[in-house]
Structures are given as structure tokens and as C-alpha cells.
Coordinates of C-alpha atoms and ligand atoms in Angstrom, one line a residue:
M292 CA 114.9 101.0 122.1
S293 CA 117.7 99.7 119.4
S294 CA 119.8 102.9 117.9
E295 CA 120.5 100.5 115.3
E296 CA 117.1 100.2 113.7
L297 CA 116.6 103.9 114.2
K298 CA 119.8 104.4 112.3
K299 CA 118.6 101.8 109.3
T300 CA 115.5 104.0 109.5
I301 CA 117.3 107.2 109.1
Q302 CA 119.6 106.3 106.1
D303 CA 116.3 105.0 104.9
M304 CA 114.5 108.3 104.6
V305 CA 117.8 110.9 103.7
V306 CA 118.1 109.5 100.3
P307 CA 119.7 112.9 97.8
G308 CA 117.2 113.8 95.2
K309 CA 114.0 112.0 97.3
G310 CA 111.4 113.9 100.2
I311 CA 108.3 112.1 101.6
L312 CA 105.1 112.4 100.8
A313 CA 102.3 113.8 103.9
A314 CA 99.6 111.0 102.7
D315 CA 97.7 111.9 106.8
E316 CA 95.1 113.9 106.4
S317 CA 93.0 113.0 109.5
T318 CA 89.2 112.2 108.0
G319 CA 87.9 115.6 108.5
T320 CA 90.4 116.8 106.9
A321 CA 90.0 114.4 103.9
G322 CA 86.8 115.0 103.8
K323 CA 87.2 119.3 102.4
R324 CA 90.0 117.9 100.2
L325 CA 87.6 115.2 98.7
A326 CA 84.8 117.6 98.9
S327 CA 86.9 120.4 96.9
I328 CA 86.4 117.4 93.9
N329 CA 82.3 116.8 94.7
A330 CA 82.8 114.0 95.9
E331 CA 81.5 112.1 99.1
N332 CA 84.2 112.0 102.7
T333 CA 83.9 108.3 102.2
E334 CA 86.1 105.2 104.0
E335 CA 86.0 103.8 100.3
M336 CA 86.4 106.6 98.5
R337 CA 89.2 107.7 101.2
R338 CA 90.7 104.4 100.4
Q339 CA 90.5 105.3 96.8
Y340 CA 92.3 108.2 96.8
R341 CA 95.2 106.6 98.6
N342 CA 95.2 104.3 96.0
L343 CA 95.3 106.7 93.6
I344 CA 98.4 107.9 94.9
L345 CA 100.1 105.3 96.5
T346 CA 100.3 103.0 93.7
A347 CA 102.3 105.8 91.0
N348 CA 104.3 103.8 89.0
G349 CA 107.9 105.0 89.6
M350 CA 107.3 107.1 93.4
E351 CA 110.0 105.6 94.4
E352 CA 112.2 107.0 92.3
H353 CA 111.4 110.1 94.2
V354 CA 110.1 109.6 97.2
C355 CA 111.5 107.6 100.6
G356 CA 109.0 108.0 102.6
V357 CA 105.1 107.9 103.2
I358 CA 103.0 109.6 106.2
L359 CA 99.9 107.9 106.5
F360 CA 96.7 108.4 108.6
E361 CA 95.5 105.4 111.1
E362 CA 92.7 104.2 109.2
T363 CA 95.2 103.6 106.1
L364 CA 97.4 101.5 107.9
S365 CA 94.5 98.8 107.1
Q366 CA 93.6 99.1 104.1
K367 CA 94.4 97.5 100.8
S368 CA 95.3 98.6 97.9
D369 CA 92.9 97.9 94.4
S370 CA 95.4 94.7 94.0
G371 CA 95.0 93.5 97.7
V372 CA 97.8 94.6 99.2
L373 CA 97.9 96.3 102.5
F374 CA 99.0 100.3 102.0
P375 CA 102.3 100.1 103.9
E376 CA 103.0 96.2 102.7
L377 CA 103.3 97.4 98.9
L378 CA 105.2 101.2 100.1
S379 CA 107.8 98.6 101.7
S380 CA 107.7 96.2 98.8
K381 CA 108.8 100.0 96.9
G382 CA 111.7 100.2 99.1
I383 CA 109.5 103.1 100.9
V384 CA 109.2 103.9 104.6
P385 CA 105.5 103.7 105.6
G386 CA 104.8 105.8 108.8
I387 CA 102.8 107.2 110.7
K388 CA 100.6 110.5 112.1
V389 CA 100.7 109.9 115.7
D390 CA 98.9 112.9 117.4
K391 CA 95.3 113.1 117.7
G392 CA 95.0 117.0 116.4
L393 CA 93.7 120.6 118.2
V394 CA 92.0 121.6 121.6
D395 CA 92.2 125.0 122.8
L396 CA 94.5 126.1 125.0
N397 CA 93.2 129.8 126.0
D398 CA 91.1 132.1 125.6
N399 CA 93.4 134.0 122.7
G400 CA 91.8 131.1 120.7
E401 CA 94.8 129.3 120.6
K402 CA 95.2 125.4 120.1
F403 CA 97.9 123.0 121.2
T404 CA 98.1 119.3 119.5
Q405 CA 96.8 116.6 122.2
G406 CA 97.8 112.4 121.7
L407 CA 100.5 112.1 124.5
D408 CA 97.7 109.8 126.2
G409 CA 98.7 105.9 125.5
L410 CA 101.2 107.0 122.8
G411 CA 103.4 103.8 123.5
E412 CA 100.7 101.6 123.6
R413 CA 99.5 103.0 120.2
L414 CA 102.8 102.7 118.6
E415 CA 103.3 98.9 119.4
G416 CA 100.3 98.2 117.5
Y417 CA 101.5 101.2 114.0
K418 CA 104.4 99.1 114.2
K419 CA 102.4 95.9 113.8
L420 CA 101.5 97.5 111.1
G421 CA 104.3 98.1 109.5
A422 CA 105.1 102.0 110.4
R423 CA 109.2 102.8 111.3
F424 CA 108.8 106.6 111.3
T425 CA 105.6 108.6 113.2
K426 CA 105.3 112.6 112.8
W427 CA 103.4 115.3 114.9
R428 CA 102.1 118.6 114.3
S429 CA 101.9 122.0 116.4
V430 CA 100.9 125.1 114.9
F431 CA 101.2 128.0 115.8
S432 CA 99.0 131.2 114.2
V433 CA 100.6 134.4 113.0
S434 CA 99.5 138.5 114.4
D435 CA 101.4 141.2 116.2
T436 CA 100.4 139.3 119.8
L437 CA 100.4 135.9 118.7
P438 CA 101.5 133.1 118.9
S439 CA 101.8 133.5 122.7
P440 CA 104.7 132.9 124.9
E441 CA 102.7 129.9 126.1
L442 CA 101.9 128.0 123.7
V443 CA 105.0 128.6 122.3
K444 CA 106.0 126.8 125.2
R445 CA 103.2 123.9 125.8
N446 CA 103.9 122.5 122.2
A447 CA 107.5 122.8 121.9
S448 CA 107.8 120.5 125.6
D449 CA 104.8 117.9 123.8
L450 CA 107.0 117.7 120.8
A451 CA 109.9 117.2 122.8
K452 CA 108.0 114.3 124.9
Y453 CA 106.4 112.9 122.0
A454 CA 109.6 112.4 120.1
K455 CA 111.7 110.6 123.5
I456 CA 108.5 108.6 123.6
C457 CA 108.9 106.8 119.5
H458 CA 112.3 106.8 119.9
E459 CA 111.8 103.9 123.1
H460 CA 109.5 102.0 121.0
G461 CA 112.3 102.4 117.8
F462 CA 110.7 105.1 115.9
V463 CA 111.9 107.8 114.0
P464 CA 110.3 110.8 114.9
I465 CA 109.5 114.1 112.9
V466 CA 108.8 117.0 114.6
E467 CA 106.2 119.6 112.7
P468 CA 106.1 122.8 114.4
E469 CA 103.8 124.8 111.5
V470 CA 103.9 128.6 111.3
L471 CA 100.8 129.5 109.5
I472 CA 101.2 131.1 106.4
D473 CA 97.5 132.2 106.8
G474 CA 97.0 135.6 107.7
S475 CA 98.7 139.3 106.4
H476 CA 102.3 139.3 108.5
S477 CA 105.9 140.6 106.9
I478 CA 108.5 137.9 106.2
E479 CA 110.2 139.6 109.2
R480 CA 107.2 138.9 111.1
S481 CA 107.4 134.8 110.2
Y482 CA 110.9 135.3 110.4
E483 CA 110.6 136.7 114.1
V484 CA 107.9 133.7 114.9
T485 CA 110.2 130.7 113.0
E486 CA 113.3 131.7 115.0
N487 CA 111.5 132.3 118.5
V488 CA 109.6 128.5 117.7
L489 CA 112.6 126.7 116.7
Q490 CA 115.1 127.9 119.4
E491 CA 112.4 126.5 121.8
V492 CA 111.9 123.3 120.7
F493 CA 115.6 122.8 120.1
A494 CA 115.4 123.7 124.1
A495 CA 113.0 121.4 125.3
L496 CA 114.6 118.8 122.4
E497 CA 117.5 118.7 124.6
S498 CA 116.3 119.1 127.7
E499 CA 114.5 116.1 127.1
N500 CA 117.9 113.9 126.0
V501 CA 116.3 113.5 122.5
A502 CA 119.0 112.2 120.2
L503 CA 119.0 115.0 117.4
E504 CA 120.5 112.5 115.0
H505 CA 117.8 110.2 114.9
C506 CA 114.8 112.9 113.9
I507 CA 113.4 115.1 111.3
L508 CA 112.5 118.1 111.9
K509 CA 109.5 119.2 109.7
P510 CA 109.3 123.2 109.3
S511 CA 107.2 126.1 107.7
M512 CA 109.2 128.0 105.1
V513 CA 110.0 131.2 106.8
I514 CA 107.2 133.6 104.2
S515 CA 105.1 136.5 104.1
G516 CA 101.5 136.1 105.2
K517 CA 99.7 134.1 103.1
E518 CA 97.3 137.9 102.6
A519 CA 100.0 140.2 102.7
S520 CA 100.5 143.0 100.5
N521 CA 103.9 142.8 98.8
R522 CA 105.3 139.4 99.3
A523 CA 108.7 138.3 99.4
D524 CA 110.0 136.6 96.1
V525 CA 111.3 132.9 95.6
E526 CA 115.0 134.5 96.2
T527 CA 113.7 136.1 100.1
V528 CA 112.1 133.4 100.9
A529 CA 114.6 130.3 100.6
K530 CA 117.4 133.2 102.2
E531 CA 115.3 134.3 105.0
T532 CA 114.8 130.5 105.5
I533 CA 118.0 129.7 105.0
R534 CA 119.4 132.1 107.8
C535 CA 116.5 131.3 110.2
L536 CA 117.2 127.1 110.7
R537 CA 121.2 128.4 109.9
T538 CA 120.7 130.0 113.1
T539 CA 118.5 127.8 115.6
V540 CA 118.6 124.1 114.0
P541 CA 122.0 122.1 115.1
A542 CA 123.9 120.2 112.6
T543 CA 122.9 117.0 114.1
L544 CA 120.0 116.9 112.8
P545 CA 119.9 114.6 109.9
S546 CA 117.5 115.9 107.7
I547 CA 114.9 118.9 107.3
N548 CA 111.7 118.2 105.7
F549 CA 109.8 121.8 104.6
L550 CA 105.9 121.4 104.7
S551 CA 103.7 123.4 102.0
G552 CA 101.5 125.0 104.6
G553 CA 99.2 126.5 101.3
Q554 CA 101.6 127.2 99.4
T555 CA 101.2 126.8 95.3
S556 CA 102.8 123.9 94.1
E557 CA 104.7 125.6 92.0
E558 CA 105.8 127.9 95.1
S559 CA 106.8 124.9 96.9
T560 CA 109.0 123.8 94.3
A561 CA 110.5 126.8 93.4
H562 CA 111.2 127.4 96.9
L563 CA 113.1 124.7 97.7
N564 CA 114.8 124.4 94.9
K565 CA 116.3 128.6 95.6
M566 CA 117.7 127.0 98.9
H567 CA 119.3 124.4 97.8
V568 CA 121.0 127.3 94.3
L569 CA 121.9 129.8 96.8
D570 CA 123.4 127.6 99.4
S571 CA 125.1 124.3 98.2
N572 CA 126.5 123.7 101.8
M573 CA 123.9 123.8 104.3
P574 CA 124.4 121.2 107.5
W575 CA 121.7 118.9 106.8
Y576 CA 119.7 117.6 104.0
V577 CA 117.1 119.6 103.2
S578 CA 114.0 118.3 100.9
F579 CA 110.3 118.2 100.8
S580 CA 107.9 116.1 103.3
Y581 CA 104.7 117.7 101.2
G582 CA 101.0 117.1 101.5
R583 CA 98.7 119.5 98.9
A584 CA 101.7 120.4 97.2
L585 CA 102.1 116.5 95.6
Q586 CA 98.7 115.9 95.8
E587 CA 96.5 119.1 94.4
H588 CA 96.7 118.6 90.9
A589 CA 96.8 115.0 91.2
L590 CA 93.5 115.5 93.3
K591 CA 91.3 117.9 90.4
A592 CA 92.5 115.5 87.3
W593 CA 91.3 112.2 89.2
A594 CA 87.8 113.9 90.4
G595 CA 86.8 110.7 92.0
K596 CA 86.7 109.0 88.1
Q597 CA 88.4 105.3 88.0
E598 CA 89.0 106.5 84.5
N599 CA 91.1 109.4 85.2
L600 CA 93.5 107.6 87.6
E601 CA 96.1 107.5 84.8
A602 CA 96.3 111.4 84.1
A603 CA 96.1 111.6 87.7
Q604 CA 99.1 109.2 88.9
E605 CA 101.0 111.0 85.8
A606 CA 99.8 114.6 87.5
F607 CA 101.2 113.1 90.9
M608 CA 104.4 112.1 89.5
K609 CA 104.8 115.3 88.1
R610 CA 105.5 117.3 91.4
A611 CA 107.1 114.2 92.5
K612 CA 109.8 114.1 89.8
L613 CA 110.0 118.2 89.6
N614 CA 110.8 118.3 94.1
G615 CA 113.4 115.7 93.8
L616 CA 115.0 117.8 91.2
A617 CA 114.8 120.7 93.8
T618 CA 116.1 118.6 96.7
L619 CA 119.3 118.8 94.0
G620 CA 118.8 122.1 93.3
K621 CA 118.2 121.6 89.1
Y622 CA 114.9 122.5 89.1
S623 CA 113.9 125.3 86.4
E624 CA 110.1 127.1 85.8
E625 CA 110.8 125.6 82.3
M626 CA 109.9 121.7 83.6
E627 CA 106.3 123.3 84.5
Ligands
5MM102 C1 100.7 121.2 107.2 O1 100.1 119.8 107.3 C2 100.9 118.9 107.0 C3 102.0 119.6 105.6 O2 100.8 119.1 104.6 P1 100.9 120.4 103.0 O3 102.2 119.9 102.5 O4 99.4 120.0 102.6 O5 100.7 121.8 104.3 C4 100.6 117.3 106.9 O6 101.0 116.5 107.2 C5 99.5 118.3 107.9 O7 99.8 117.3 109.2 C6 98.8 116.3 107.4 O8 97.6 116.8 106.2 C7 97.7 116.0 108.3 O9 96.4 117.6 108.9 P2 95.3 117.3 110.0 O10 94.7 119.0 109.4 O11 94.5 116.3 109.1 O12 95.8 116.6 111.1

């Protein structure tokens, strides 16, 4: 491993005013997105969807990294350029989702993330295709009793092992522990679970001797469950999220890039912006790594039709620009 290589990738991905686009929906998830616009889940439709997003003019002004799905690494744009090459030519760092999805852990219906077997070998292949960073997502459902300590320990330990292997192969790992928004839990319960999960994740990273200065954290925000009554307002979400991160995340970590996790596009932008308004002195760079919150309006505008390409790219660019402004605390609702 060359730590110069890792340092350079971090420099290219931690840029004020910019964030990361998550375009790494696996085939099943891409199918759900395409079904929402009545489009078929074929390889060509998935390519067209990636083409629409990744060829948007000027996206490099707000996006410094894109997480891709394995299939997309070898697909080409309408003009015949491999997507990772296209991104690199715009100064955007291509990355790759390396986990292999969820499998059952216990009788509580909890699932852990698999994908460690053969990871090192796969990374060498991804490197040849131009990827420079990776992503691994673990998922935690919330109830009065969940997540179980067993799941929290297992996921934390595997996230740390994944990060270690990525460093050995010269990749910056994005560590993504997602506390799900699904359910009717309060923001207090979200805080409790997120704090516990992050504590375990950083303890595991430490025990694996992972160099935090070459890692990026992709957490969920501390937020009320989607079905909760009296959901916490924007200011409370921002305040509680910062409080939780300040308690759990070492200052040596360079960047925290949130997932949107089922928030609306507008909420995701407002929450990120508010964090910067409330606290201009956070020890890490704080930005986005949104999937749905960057792409959902574009997907609707596109509706699977070539003639809507321009309108769809405009919709994507609007979200990219507003989230870029949010990383500087310069977004306001009137811009919507
Ligand atoms: C939580 O999902 C990640 C961020 O996207 P959102 O901002 O939409 O929440 C996302 O990177 C996710 O991990 C990928 O889309 C891959 O998901 P699947 O379910 O296909 O593994």
C-alpha cells in the first residue's frame, strides 16, 4: 500500500463546496427505481440512466466523487467513453460499492452485510478499471429492542476488516453504517442507536489499526422515524446529528458524507445546510453522499425517454448545486 496514493485520493474527495454522488444501486435496487417510472430493468436501461446522470454538464463543480456499481465500471456513455474514464476526465474520482448485500444473521430478522471473501482479489480488478475508493454499507433497523448487540458488533467488526483490506490495496474506504429511518421511533431513540453504532464502529477501526485519516464516514443523520408522530424539525435534526458526531467521531477522520436514506431531496439539503449554519467549526469536512436525494427528481423528469434528457440533467444539476451550497451553509429554501 502507498499512503501517498491514499492521501491523494482523500485530497481529491474532500473539497469545500463539493460532495459525493451515490450511483451504486445494485441491479435489484436499480429495478425498483426504474419501475417507479415504468421502465424495464434491462442492462441497457440501467446504462441509459447512468449516462443521463454521469454526462450532466458541469457536475464536477459540485461533485468530486461518484460511487458506481460493478456493472457500471465497464459500461460506456452514449459517446462510447467508459464511465470511470469519463468521470476521471472531469476530475471526479470513480469509486465502487464492494459489499455483496445483506444476509440473515438471527431470528430477529436482522441482516448483516457480506462480501469480505475474495475482496482483495476483486479490488485488484476494480483498480484496473479505474476505481480509487470503495464503499461498504451496513444496515441497522430500529425498534425499542433493535438493533441487537450481536448485529452491531458483527457489522462494526466487518466494516473495520473491509477498511483494512481496502487500505492494503490502495483504496480509500467509505464506511457506511446506516441506521434506518423506517419506523415510528423518536429522534431520541435514533440518537441512542446512532451513538452506539458509531462508538462500536470506531472501536473496531481502532482495534484493526485502520488509519482514520484515509477513511470517509457515510452515516445517517439523527432523525425521527419516517412514521413517527411529531417528527423533529430541521434545526433539531442538525443539532442532534452534530452532537452525536462530536461525541463519537475522532477529529482525525477527514470527511463525513451523509446518506439521505429516504429523506426527501429538499429535507436532505436543508439538514446538511443547517449543520453548517449552526456549527462553523466542525473538526471534519461535512458533506453529502446522496443517492436518491440527488437523483429522484431527475429520474422522474427523464421517465425513460431520450427526449427528456436535458430536463432530467437540469433537475440533477439543481440538486447537485443546492447540496454544494449546503456544504458551505449557503443554501436557502427560496432557491428551491
Ligand atoms: C443508503 O443508500 C446509499 C445512499 O443512498 P441514499 O442517499 O439514497 O440513501 C446508497 O449508496 C446505497 O448503498 C446504494 O444505492 C446501494 O444500495 P443497494 O440496496 O442496491 O445495495
